[in-house]
XYZ file of C-alpha atoms in Angstrom:
736
model
C 0.000 0.000 0.000
C 1.115 3.547 -0.560
C -0.379 7.012 -0.446
C 0.198 10.225 -2.352
C 0.623 12.308 0.810
C -1.557 15.406 0.582
C -3.019 15.631 -2.870
C -2.219 18.720 -4.870
C -4.459 21.693 -4.344
C -5.213 24.858 -6.222
C -3.512 27.822 -4.629
C -5.533 30.710 -3.308
C -2.900 33.203 -4.380
C -4.798 34.169 -7.538
C -7.754 35.215 -5.342
C -5.636 38.003 -3.878
C -6.136 40.810 -6.385
C -3.475 43.434 -6.842
C -5.302 46.260 -4.959
C -5.720 43.996 -1.928
C -2.077 42.993 -2.000
C -1.000 46.600 -2.419
C -3.137 47.575 0.573
C -1.520 44.876 2.693
C 1.938 45.920 1.556
C 1.236 49.570 2.394
C 0.069 48.561 5.859
C 3.249 46.570 6.325
C 5.329 49.573 5.297
C 3.419 51.800 7.695
C 4.114 49.448 10.591
C 7.872 49.221 10.090
C 9.905 50.646 12.964
C 7.054 50.451 15.495
C 4.809 53.250 14.150
C 1.264 52.245 13.322
C -1.165 53.568 10.733
C -3.893 54.004 13.335
C -1.822 55.190 16.285
C 1.602 55.549 17.895
C 3.300 54.830 21.195
C 4.330 57.680 23.453
C 7.324 56.027 25.157
C 7.828 58.969 27.506
C 4.266 58.760 28.801
C 4.036 54.933 28.743
C 0.772 55.197 26.789
C -0.603 54.072 23.438
C -2.706 56.510 21.373
C -5.478 54.829 19.358
C -7.754 57.465 17.810
C -9.386 59.314 20.667
C -8.423 56.579 23.153
C -5.323 56.587 25.281
C -4.308 53.058 26.383
C -1.715 52.485 29.064
C 1.407 50.597 28.049
C 0.618 47.933 30.653
C -2.768 47.300 29.070
C -1.152 47.044 25.637
C 0.812 43.990 26.849
C -2.337 42.093 27.887
C -3.849 39.922 25.162
C -6.059 37.468 27.057
C -9.144 36.511 25.061
C -7.835 37.790 21.726
C -7.337 35.542 18.697
C -3.799 34.195 18.585
C -1.872 35.374 15.480
C 1.042 33.011 16.166
C 0.999 29.618 14.488
C 3.155 27.487 16.752
C 4.525 24.579 14.750
C 2.240 25.104 11.764
C 3.859 26.550 8.638
C 2.758 29.911 7.234
C 0.527 29.692 4.169
C -1.104 32.177 1.789
C -3.673 32.890 4.493
C -0.867 34.335 6.647
C 0.828 36.258 3.835
C 0.222 39.579 5.574
C 1.892 38.528 8.851
C 4.857 36.623 7.409
C 8.088 38.539 8.086
C 11.833 38.240 8.545
C 12.695 36.837 5.107
C 11.906 39.916 2.994
C 15.376 40.258 1.462
C 15.717 36.680 0.241
C 12.124 36.715 -1.002
C 12.869 39.751 -3.179
C 16.071 38.173 -4.515
C 14.219 34.996 -5.474
C 11.313 36.900 -7.015
C 13.794 38.837 -9.188
C 15.393 35.573 -10.340
C 12.168 33.728 -11.079
C 10.185 36.583 -12.669
C 12.622 37.137 -15.501
C 11.645 35.882 -18.954
C 14.415 33.284 -18.709
C 14.058 32.786 -14.995
C 15.143 29.629 -13.171
C 12.918 26.723 -14.141
C 13.893 24.614 -11.158
C 14.694 26.189 -7.779
C 15.758 24.207 -4.707
C 15.360 25.842 -1.291
C 17.594 24.004 1.165
C 17.757 24.373 4.926
C 17.894 22.570 8.225
C 14.762 21.067 9.691
C 12.728 23.859 11.246
C 14.512 26.668 9.402
C 11.269 27.901 7.807
C 11.591 26.558 4.252
C 7.872 25.813 3.870
C 6.793 29.170 5.275
C 9.241 31.020 3.035
C 7.920 29.283 -0.073
C 4.199 29.368 0.763
C 3.718 32.714 2.511
C 6.657 34.664 1.123
C 7.894 33.591 -2.301
C 4.768 32.345 -4.098
C 2.486 35.316 -3.248
C 5.150 37.884 -4.151
C 6.157 36.021 -7.310
C 2.531 35.716 -8.436
C 2.025 39.427 -7.849
C 5.149 40.353 -9.856
C 4.265 38.067 -12.774
C 0.706 39.390 -13.001
C 2.048 42.948 -13.112
C 4.207 41.814 -16.026
C 1.096 40.623 -17.880
C 1.286 36.913 -17.166
C -1.592 34.678 -16.180
C -0.423 32.466 -13.328
C -1.578 29.148 -12.014
C -0.117 27.594 -8.873
C -0.169 24.065 -7.525
C 1.241 22.841 -4.213
C 2.333 19.299 -3.371
C 2.337 19.331 0.412
C 4.221 16.033 0.666
C 5.472 13.801 -2.168
C 4.577 10.823 0.059
C 4.839 7.189 -0.947
C 3.648 7.662 -4.548
C 5.379 10.847 -5.741
C 5.185 9.959 -9.449
C 1.373 9.804 -9.344
C 1.133 13.015 -7.332
C 3.519 14.876 -9.665
C 1.779 13.600 -12.794
C -1.604 14.766 -11.473
C -0.219 18.214 -10.646
C 1.296 18.646 -14.106
C -1.921 17.533 -15.766
C -3.887 20.170 -13.854
C -1.847 22.903 -15.563
C -3.136 21.968 -19.017
C 0.343 22.010 -20.526
C -0.975 20.756 -23.861
C -2.943 23.972 -24.491
C -1.895 25.861 -27.607
C -1.608 29.357 -26.146
C 1.032 29.240 -23.410
C 3.004 32.365 -24.301
C 1.671 34.601 -21.518
C 1.149 31.937 -18.880
C 3.321 30.892 -15.997
C 2.740 27.674 -14.075
C 4.218 27.570 -10.582
C 4.599 24.193 -8.851
C 5.786 23.953 -5.251
C 6.981 20.536 -4.023
C 7.226 20.911 -0.274
C 9.404 18.509 1.753
C 11.111 17.100 -1.341
C 13.269 14.874 0.894
C 10.346 12.453 1.239
C 11.338 11.071 -2.177
C 14.342 9.588 -0.375
C 12.950 8.907 3.110
C 9.511 7.419 2.385
C 9.589 6.134 -1.198
C 10.952 2.935 -2.703
C 13.612 3.133 -5.425
C 11.299 2.372 -8.377
C 8.680 4.954 -7.461
C 11.377 7.550 -6.707
C 13.067 7.063 -10.085
C 9.770 7.491 -11.944
C 9.102 10.755 -10.116
C 12.602 12.122 -10.713
C 12.488 11.254 -14.411
C 9.104 12.968 -14.785
C 10.439 16.029 -12.985
C 13.582 16.187 -15.124
C 11.589 15.887 -18.376
C 9.142 18.593 -17.282
C 11.959 21.066 -16.712
C 13.744 20.015 -19.903
C 10.705 20.801 -22.105
C 11.415 24.399 -23.086
C 7.912 24.950 -24.512
C 6.231 24.561 -21.140
C 6.219 27.803 -19.104
C 6.601 25.910 -15.838
C 8.734 26.790 -12.845
C 9.201 24.217 -10.108
C 10.192 25.195 -6.582
C 11.191 22.463 -4.127
C 12.008 22.671 -0.424
C 14.421 20.125 0.991
C 16.176 19.383 4.245
C 19.901 20.009 3.887
C 20.856 16.553 5.187
C 19.257 15.021 2.056
C 21.087 17.298 -0.403
C 23.702 14.612 -1.098
C 21.115 12.697 -3.150
C 20.584 15.612 -5.544
C 24.309 16.257 -5.829
C 24.796 12.682 -7.014
C 22.114 12.974 -9.735
C 23.495 14.490 -12.968
C 19.974 15.332 -14.219
C 19.732 18.044 -11.558
C 23.131 19.723 -11.845
C 21.492 23.086 -12.503
C 19.167 22.625 -9.560
C 22.100 21.929 -7.266
C 24.157 24.845 -8.634
C 21.288 27.342 -8.320
C 20.034 26.168 -4.953
C 19.296 28.639 -2.197
C 20.551 27.701 1.249
C 18.272 29.179 3.886
C 20.538 30.596 6.548
C 19.622 31.354 10.131
C 17.683 34.573 10.592
C 19.507 37.542 12.076
C 18.381 39.195 15.291
C 16.663 42.125 13.472
C 14.920 39.693 11.109
C 13.704 37.628 14.047
C 12.471 40.748 15.802
C 10.462 41.613 12.690
C 9.016 38.108 12.527
C 8.005 38.404 16.188
C 6.354 41.827 15.988
C 4.665 41.819 12.599
C 1.757 39.420 13.379
C 0.628 41.503 16.357
C 1.132 44.758 14.464
C -1.124 43.548 11.646
C -3.767 41.541 13.529
C -3.931 43.526 16.795
C -2.370 46.977 16.256
C -3.561 48.173 19.666
C -1.367 45.525 21.358
C 2.374 45.037 21.479
C 5.248 43.134 23.094
C 7.348 44.610 25.848
C 10.515 45.710 23.966
C 12.785 43.816 26.383
C 10.859 40.624 25.612
C 11.297 41.090 21.857
C 15.018 41.658 22.299
C 15.417 38.549 24.461
C 13.337 36.318 22.186
C 15.262 37.427 19.090
C 18.644 37.019 20.800
C 17.789 33.519 22.027
C 16.378 32.340 18.687
C 19.385 33.701 16.740
C 21.733 31.264 18.483
C 20.722 28.330 16.287
C 18.683 28.016 13.088
C 16.910 25.009 14.613
C 15.438 27.265 17.319
C 12.918 28.863 14.920
C 10.157 26.277 15.613
C 10.771 26.686 19.336
C 10.369 30.433 18.936
C 7.002 29.936 17.228
C 5.796 27.606 19.992
C 7.000 30.075 22.600
C 5.141 32.958 20.932
C 1.988 30.859 20.808
C 2.365 29.962 24.495
C 3.115 33.553 25.526
C -0.049 34.719 23.801
C -2.018 31.924 25.431
C -0.635 33.086 28.781
C -2.169 36.479 28.143
C 0.767 38.773 28.997
C 3.524 39.792 26.553
C 6.123 40.821 29.113
C 9.644 39.566 29.742
C 8.607 38.275 33.161
C 6.322 35.725 31.468
C 9.135 34.285 29.325
C 10.855 31.060 30.437
C 13.220 30.377 27.545
C 13.115 28.639 24.161
C 14.930 25.387 24.869
C 12.017 23.734 26.603
C 9.210 25.489 24.705
C 8.029 22.503 22.724
C 8.732 20.236 25.687
C 6.440 22.378 27.854
C 3.736 22.239 25.209
C 3.969 18.488 24.788
C 4.296 17.902 28.537
C 1.186 19.968 29.200
C -0.875 18.014 26.650
C 0.574 14.733 27.921
C -0.117 15.531 31.594
C -3.438 17.420 31.593
C -6.764 17.079 29.823
C -7.320 20.810 30.397
C -3.859 21.767 29.100
C -5.169 25.078 27.738
C -6.906 25.951 30.984
C -6.072 25.665 34.648
C -4.157 22.402 34.131
C -5.829 20.713 37.071
C -7.487 17.713 35.414
C -4.660 15.194 35.109
C -4.595 12.357 32.624
C -4.459 8.811 33.943
C -1.357 6.662 33.354
C -3.438 4.670 30.884
C -4.224 7.808 28.882
C -0.572 8.869 28.908
C 0.505 5.427 27.725
C -2.031 5.675 24.888
C -0.609 9.064 23.846
C 2.934 7.707 23.700
C 1.713 4.603 21.884
C 0.113 6.787 19.218
C 3.251 8.909 18.811
C 5.396 5.777 18.479
C 3.132 4.605 15.640
C 4.158 7.784 13.795
C 7.942 7.467 14.239
C 10.201 5.837 11.669
C 13.417 5.092 13.548
C 16.801 4.740 11.919
C 17.963 1.181 11.295
C 21.434 2.062 12.569
C 22.846 4.318 15.255
C 24.090 6.897 12.746
C 20.854 7.936 11.052
C 18.167 10.263 12.345
C 14.692 9.272 13.508
C 11.970 10.644 11.227
C 8.243 11.252 11.209
C 6.176 8.510 9.570
C 2.973 9.693 7.915
C 0.343 6.951 8.334
C -3.251 6.497 7.133
C -5.677 7.180 9.959
C -7.382 3.830 9.430
C -4.129 1.991 10.150
C -3.893 3.720 13.526
C -7.498 3.316 14.638
C -8.628 -0.054 13.307
C -7.364 -2.049 16.296
C -7.275 0.732 18.872
C -10.491 2.698 19.206
C -8.890 5.041 21.736
C -6.587 6.360 19.009
C -9.571 7.838 17.142
C -10.309 10.449 19.779
C -6.631 10.899 20.642
C -5.839 11.867 17.054
C -8.531 14.550 17.208
C -7.317 15.814 20.582
C -3.642 15.925 19.644
C -4.410 17.565 16.297
C -6.360 20.243 18.160
C -3.361 20.646 20.470
C -1.178 21.022 17.319
C 1.070 18.130 18.210
C -0.353 16.077 15.332
C -1.669 17.144 11.949
C -4.213 15.473 9.676
C -4.750 16.033 5.976
C -6.189 14.330 2.924
C -4.235 12.213 0.465
C -4.922 9.926 -2.466
C -4.346 6.210 -1.996
C -3.793 3.942 -4.972
C -4.187 0.219 -4.394
C -4.986 -2.571 -6.834
C -5.407 -0.020 -9.619
C -7.976 2.087 -7.768
C -7.641 5.487 -6.148
C -9.429 6.652 -3.041
C -9.037 9.644 -0.788
C -7.848 8.876 2.745
C -6.878 10.839 5.812
C -3.202 10.921 6.773
C -1.903 11.517 10.314
C 1.536 12.992 10.980
C 3.568 14.400 13.871
C 3.479 18.139 13.356
C 7.242 18.703 13.401
C 10.566 16.853 13.870
C 11.258 19.132 16.826
C 8.965 16.933 18.912
C 11.215 13.940 18.227
C 14.310 15.864 19.265
C 13.145 18.137 22.091
C 10.555 16.198 24.073
C 12.402 13.965 26.569
C 9.303 11.871 27.298
C 8.971 10.828 23.663
C 12.734 10.438 23.197
C 12.845 8.077 26.193
C 9.907 6.073 24.848
C 11.581 5.797 21.439
C 14.833 4.589 23.014
C 12.967 2.052 25.155
C 11.020 0.684 22.176
C 13.746 1.195 19.559
C 14.188 -2.476 18.686
C 10.427 -2.977 18.266
C 10.228 0.164 16.143
C 13.094 -1.090 13.990
C 11.212 -4.336 13.456
C 8.248 -2.284 12.240
C 10.448 -0.350 9.781
C 12.074 -3.548 8.495
C 8.623 -5.063 7.951
C 7.479 -2.007 5.981
C 10.642 -2.049 3.829
C 10.120 -5.759 3.107
C 6.471 -5.081 2.252
C 7.465 -2.422 -0.303
C 10.068 -4.753 -1.850
C 7.449 -7.513 -2.150
C 5.007 -5.108 -3.800
C 7.621 -3.836 -6.266
C 8.724 -7.400 -6.940
C 5.223 -8.172 -8.221
C 4.500 -10.171 -5.064
C 7.035 -12.819 -5.936
C 7.514 -15.484 -3.264
C 11.244 -14.735 -3.209
C 10.433 -11.477 -1.379
C 8.366 -13.082 1.393
C 9.573 -13.015 4.975
C 11.496 -15.910 6.445
C 13.767 -16.740 9.340
C 14.557 -13.892 11.728
C 12.504 -11.346 9.761
C 9.399 -13.536 9.936
C 9.997 -14.088 13.657
C 10.145 -10.309 14.097
C 6.864 -9.944 12.219
C 5.259 -12.574 14.445
C 6.341 -10.632 17.527
C 4.789 -7.460 16.068
C 1.592 -9.353 15.222
C 1.371 -10.804 18.714
C 1.364 -7.283 20.161
C -1.253 -6.062 17.671
C 1.050 -3.662 15.822
C -0.783 -1.312 13.480
C 1.598 -2.093 10.620
C -0.660 -5.090 9.786
C -3.846 -3.066 9.399
C -3.742 -2.724 5.608
C -5.070 -5.614 3.532
C -1.803 -5.701 1.636
C 0.287 -6.017 4.804
C -1.985 -8.782 6.083
C -1.679 -10.681 2.791
C 2.109 -10.294 2.854
C 2.315 -11.641 6.402
C -0.055 -14.591 5.838
C 1.727 -15.523 2.591
C 5.032 -15.560 4.489
C 3.552 -17.851 7.145
C 2.122 -20.171 4.497
C 5.440 -20.354 2.696
C 7.221 -21.220 5.929
C 4.622 -23.916 6.667
C 5.117 -25.391 3.189
C 8.879 -25.401 3.644
C 8.521 -27.017 7.049
C 6.234 -29.724 5.637
C 8.743 -30.431 2.898
C 11.461 -30.667 5.510
C 9.384 -33.126 7.562
C 8.913 -35.392 4.549
C 12.633 -35.290 3.911
C 13.311 -36.047 7.579
C 11.067 -39.102 7.490
C 13.045 -40.505 4.551
C 16.362 -40.003 6.319
C 15.431 -40.381 10.008
C 18.506 -42.368 10.905
C 20.841 -39.731 9.547
C 18.795 -37.062 11.256
C 19.080 -38.844 14.603
C 22.834 -39.052 14.199
C 22.980 -35.351 13.477
C 20.819 -34.635 16.508
C 23.148 -36.661 18.698
C 26.127 -34.782 17.315
C 24.455 -31.455 17.924
C 23.481 -32.567 21.400
C 27.069 -33.533 22.125
C 28.258 -30.141 20.892
C 25.664 -28.399 23.038
C 26.591 -30.419 26.111
C 30.245 -29.713 25.459
C 29.506 -26.016 25.113
C 27.669 -26.037 28.444
C 30.227 -28.279 30.089
C 33.329 -26.353 29.046
C 32.872 -23.225 31.216
C 32.021 -25.327 34.262
C 34.959 -27.634 33.612
C 37.393 -24.718 33.300
C 36.070 -23.285 36.539
C 36.589 -26.645 38.259
C 40.147 -26.900 36.867
C 40.988 -23.441 38.224
C 39.735 -24.389 41.669
C 41.881 -27.560 41.613
C 44.921 -25.542 40.543
C 44.776 -23.329 43.625
C 47.364 -24.300 46.243
C 46.993 -24.725 49.976
C 46.032 -21.814 52.205
C 48.473 -18.962 51.633
C 50.561 -17.635 54.526
C 50.746 -13.997 55.585
C 54.108 -12.285 56.070
C 54.481 -10.323 59.286
C 54.296 -6.579 58.668
C 53.140 -6.969 55.044
C 49.872 -7.358 53.126
C 51.377 -10.054 50.895
C 50.532 -13.740 51.377
C 52.863 -16.489 50.079
C 51.899 -19.939 48.893
C 53.692 -22.398 51.209
C 55.042 -24.552 48.327
C 56.298 -24.114 44.787
C 53.694 -24.752 42.076
C 53.703 -28.505 41.397
C 53.418 -30.453 38.158
C 49.896 -31.580 39.030
C 48.687 -28.018 39.755
C 50.225 -26.660 36.569
C 48.648 -29.479 34.534
C 45.165 -28.153 35.393
C 46.057 -24.860 33.695
C 47.351 -26.686 30.601
C 44.133 -28.761 30.458
C 42.081 -25.553 30.610
C 43.919 -24.206 27.556
C 45.379 -21.245 29.430
C 48.988 -22.368 29.962
C 51.533 -24.016 27.667
C 53.299 -27.266 28.494
C 56.771 -26.905 30.054
C 59.763 -26.723 27.741
C 61.940 -29.800 27.205
C 61.271 -33.496 27.721
C 63.706 -33.544 30.672
C 61.162 -31.715 32.830
C 59.649 -33.857 35.530
C 56.271 -32.733 34.208
C 56.523 -35.500 31.592
C 57.488 -38.296 34.022
C 53.970 -39.267 35.046
C 52.119 -39.505 38.336
C 55.241 -40.235 40.372
C 56.375 -36.640 39.862
C 53.003 -34.908 40.372
C 54.097 -33.280 43.653
C 57.480 -32.119 42.362
C 57.835 -28.435 41.409
C 57.009 -27.767 37.771
C 60.078 -26.597 35.791
C 60.875 -25.569 32.220
C 58.565 -22.537 32.566
C 59.440 -19.054 31.328
C 58.488 -15.909 33.221
C 55.400 -15.230 31.039
C 53.893 -18.688 31.603
C 54.612 -18.468 35.326
C 52.895 -15.076 35.537
C 49.981 -16.369 33.432
C 49.383 -19.304 35.786
C 49.406 -17.038 38.855
C 46.982 -14.613 37.221
C 44.669 -17.512 36.286
C 44.277 -18.423 39.973
C 43.920 -14.716 40.938
C 47.510 -14.339 42.174
C 50.808 -13.016 40.844
C 54.546 -13.580 40.997
C 56.324 -12.107 44.056
C 58.698 -9.202 43.634
C 62.320 -9.582 44.788
C 61.638 -7.297 47.735
C 58.671 -9.489 48.750
C 60.798 -12.626 48.343
C 63.539 -11.012 50.461
C 61.019 -10.001 53.090
C 59.712 -13.560 53.375
C 63.245 -14.899 53.935
C 64.947 -12.217 56.042
C 62.777 -9.416 57.305
C 61.376 -10.989 60.410
C 62.943 -9.376 63.479
C 65.993 -11.267 64.775
C 66.544 -13.188 61.579
C 69.261 -11.093 60.037
C 72.382 -12.282 61.953
C 74.967 -14.735 60.654
C 73.661 -17.347 63.055
C 70.119 -16.899 61.785
C 71.331 -17.158 58.222
C 73.172 -20.349 59.078
C 70.046 -21.791 60.601
C 68.087 -20.995 57.445
C 70.653 -22.497 55.106
C 71.292 -25.617 57.222
C 67.759 -26.768 56.538
C 67.869 -26.038 52.790
C 67.400 -28.825 50.259
C 71.067 -28.999 49.192
C 71.997 -29.990 52.745
C 69.163 -32.464 52.827
C 69.091 -34.182 49.443
C 72.437 -33.444 47.882
C 71.118 -30.785 45.545
C 68.264 -32.825 44.005
C 64.811 -31.326 43.350
C 62.356 -32.790 45.855
C 58.714 -32.708 46.851
C 58.399 -29.536 48.913
C 55.826 -31.069 51.213
C 58.460 -33.486 52.507
C 61.119 -30.836 53.091
C 62.394 -29.432 56.376
C 63.577 -26.178 54.755
C 61.008 -23.623 55.921
C 60.659 -20.179 57.423
C 59.176 -19.861 60.921
C 55.885 -18.857 59.254
C 55.779 -22.144 57.302
C 56.935 -21.155 53.785
C 58.980 -24.037 52.342
C 62.117 -24.011 50.187
C 62.601 -20.309 49.613
C 66.249 -21.378 49.719
C 67.291 -24.536 47.884
C 65.248 -26.794 45.604
C 64.322 -24.915 42.331
C 65.097 -21.377 41.384
C 61.897 -19.331 41.543
C 60.761 -16.613 39.146
C 60.020 -13.185 40.600
C 58.165 -10.265 39.031
C 61.189 -7.974 39.356
C 63.422 -7.164 36.390
C 66.970 -5.791 36.626
C 69.497 -4.032 34.451
C 72.197 -6.469 35.555
C 72.920 -5.423 39.147
C 72.053 -8.454 41.234
C 71.611 -6.872 44.646
C 73.107 -3.963 46.511
C 71.255 -4.431 49.811
C 69.509 -1.086 49.236
C 67.559 -1.034 45.997
C 66.987 -2.973 42.792
C 67.148 -1.150 39.448
C 64.281 -1.818 37.024
C 65.379 -3.440 33.709
C 63.844 -4.200 30.363
C 64.852 -7.806 29.710
C 66.390 -9.578 32.740
C 64.291 -11.194 35.459
C 65.500 -11.891 39.009
C 65.094 -15.383 40.474
C 65.756 -16.638 44.019
C 66.804 -19.883 45.792
C 68.094 -22.707 43.620
C 69.894 -26.083 43.725
C 72.847 -25.198 41.548
C 74.879 -23.937 44.503
C 77.861 -26.153 45.388
C 77.584 -24.823 48.946
C 74.923 -23.009 50.944
C 74.722 -19.241 50.085
C 76.627 -17.026 52.479
C 74.426 -14.010 51.737
C 71.644 -12.661 49.598
C 73.959 -12.069 46.617
C 74.446 -15.833 46.190
C 70.742 -16.523 46.710
C 69.696 -14.340 43.719
C 70.434 -14.655 39.987
C 69.336 -12.935 36.800
C 67.710 -14.935 33.964
C 66.236 -13.748 30.679
C 62.446 -13.668 30.852
C 62.301 -16.291 28.063
C 64.635 -18.792 29.806
C 63.151 -22.245 30.486
C 65.349 -24.597 32.516
C 64.717 -27.900 34.272
C 65.616 -26.363 37.653
C 63.610 -23.144 37.234
C 60.086 -22.991 38.701
C 57.902 -20.515 40.622
C 55.357 -19.948 43.360
C 52.481 -17.429 43.591
C 51.616 -14.725 46.083
C 48.402 -12.827 46.828
C 47.778 -9.211 47.773
């Protein structure tokens, strides 16, 4: 299904005869600079002179009960031609360009969202251009395409036909076509439909016999598509980029509506200055300014004290409608949570989120019937929110199965609501994945339609599962007959495929069972592996570590054994020791012997795996010598007398059977294997004061290679390269 998004309509510009326009223009001139045709302000007296009446300045600021001349988020149209202001200079420049005999045939007005492109074209450019051309003797006819929509080729063709371009006498005629929100060709239209529309547009401009001028407004972030299309080089070169309005221009835009519609009223000058200064900061603030002006008027007092800033203007408006039923009154009748949820649900139906994190979220114009068919509450909500000017409704032509019918389209009034209302932004973020499913379904639906409903375009796999989840929650995307047919056809195709698979499975059940068993084994292995690794790590942990007096470090009582290290190898974390001479490869009889043939990296990796680390040299020294009363020659002799080399003739032994221990119960810090430390050195073994930090040499302590017990710390420490792996070089772990 697709719609033509606001059918073209005949402009009312021709109904404005030249005397009426001249009268309006003269009134505008008379009101420039703050002087009025009917009266003037006496700033010294603080009064306003209106005929024979003298009105106090304070009373001039009060507007309660008067019709509001400010439009909020609605764009200016021909009906507001007399109060449109701020863009006079660019309007005159464009009128000069387009009114020439060889004027631009295709004009692109580019600007950021909310910069006033639509208002400029509708209320500024087209009325002034029509006036100029009629003065030059031309008969003008104007058509407006509000939105290209989902079927832009049909909409454009209908608009061109309405001009009667085949008439013989076209010499003194000018046809003006405005395509508003031209970016919808790229955001809401499939590739085939878009190409047809672009080709029709290019051919219309190329035909030199047709006195047609096409004006298009487009968001600047979609300009890249035109730049890439060679058919529209001239359009891109001659584009007009709508800049941010200056402070004086904004002041004019603020004051002109009240000057024209209510000349006896005015803004406090300080308020005008502040509004203009705030809105000039960013071009995107223009919609917020319009909402603020509407709210200020609704508040009844046009003074600076009533102004609360632009940044939250649209948020305040949306929050008020969301929170209160009487949002335009005393704001005392609060909505129920159920009503608020329904409001957000309706807004989310009208959001087309980006399929990645880089793109922008956009409005999604939807037929009213799609939104109300399964949710009766949406019917009244659409009316309420349209009255509150948070939603808009308009008529469009729908073409389906070769027939056209007019339908009502619902749309969020402006992108600013998506960007500046935290309540809606939070709801979008919370439901983003569901909203992306909805967008993916709609894209697939369009592809199926354009593919002549070929079965190759039906949903399957994950995409069909997503559609089922949307269907289960009653998503409105299924409300069109076409969407329902697409979904049911996808289900039927999946059922047919499944039935075919079942028949195939019956013919090869034995093979299937084997495959199931294999898959089951893989699944069990996948579940078993993490638990098994966890069990291996627990087995690899040594006995209770021992604290060192006066230090936070705790030492393992024994060197890491072959059996403990084997758990790490089995888990796939550690490598096997280097060299077949290592006792690691001698079987169960050597399980309790210290593991050797390990370089510094593997030793550190094992310790980290069991949540420990290698000791530093200073920690190793502290464990051996720092206890009070253990630093004398006699104490050293006592320590070395019990070392392994005195006990087993220099052979590596099971630490648990050794008598070499510190008083705290740490075994074989001297003797048995050399032990890796975490300290590197530049080559200076030990100077009793400090150890210099190296880049490639690692200090080790203890060892069996001594031919006699060490007489001091210098003989109990050596330097090895971090990659060394010897059959008398092991390690133990410490904990902090």
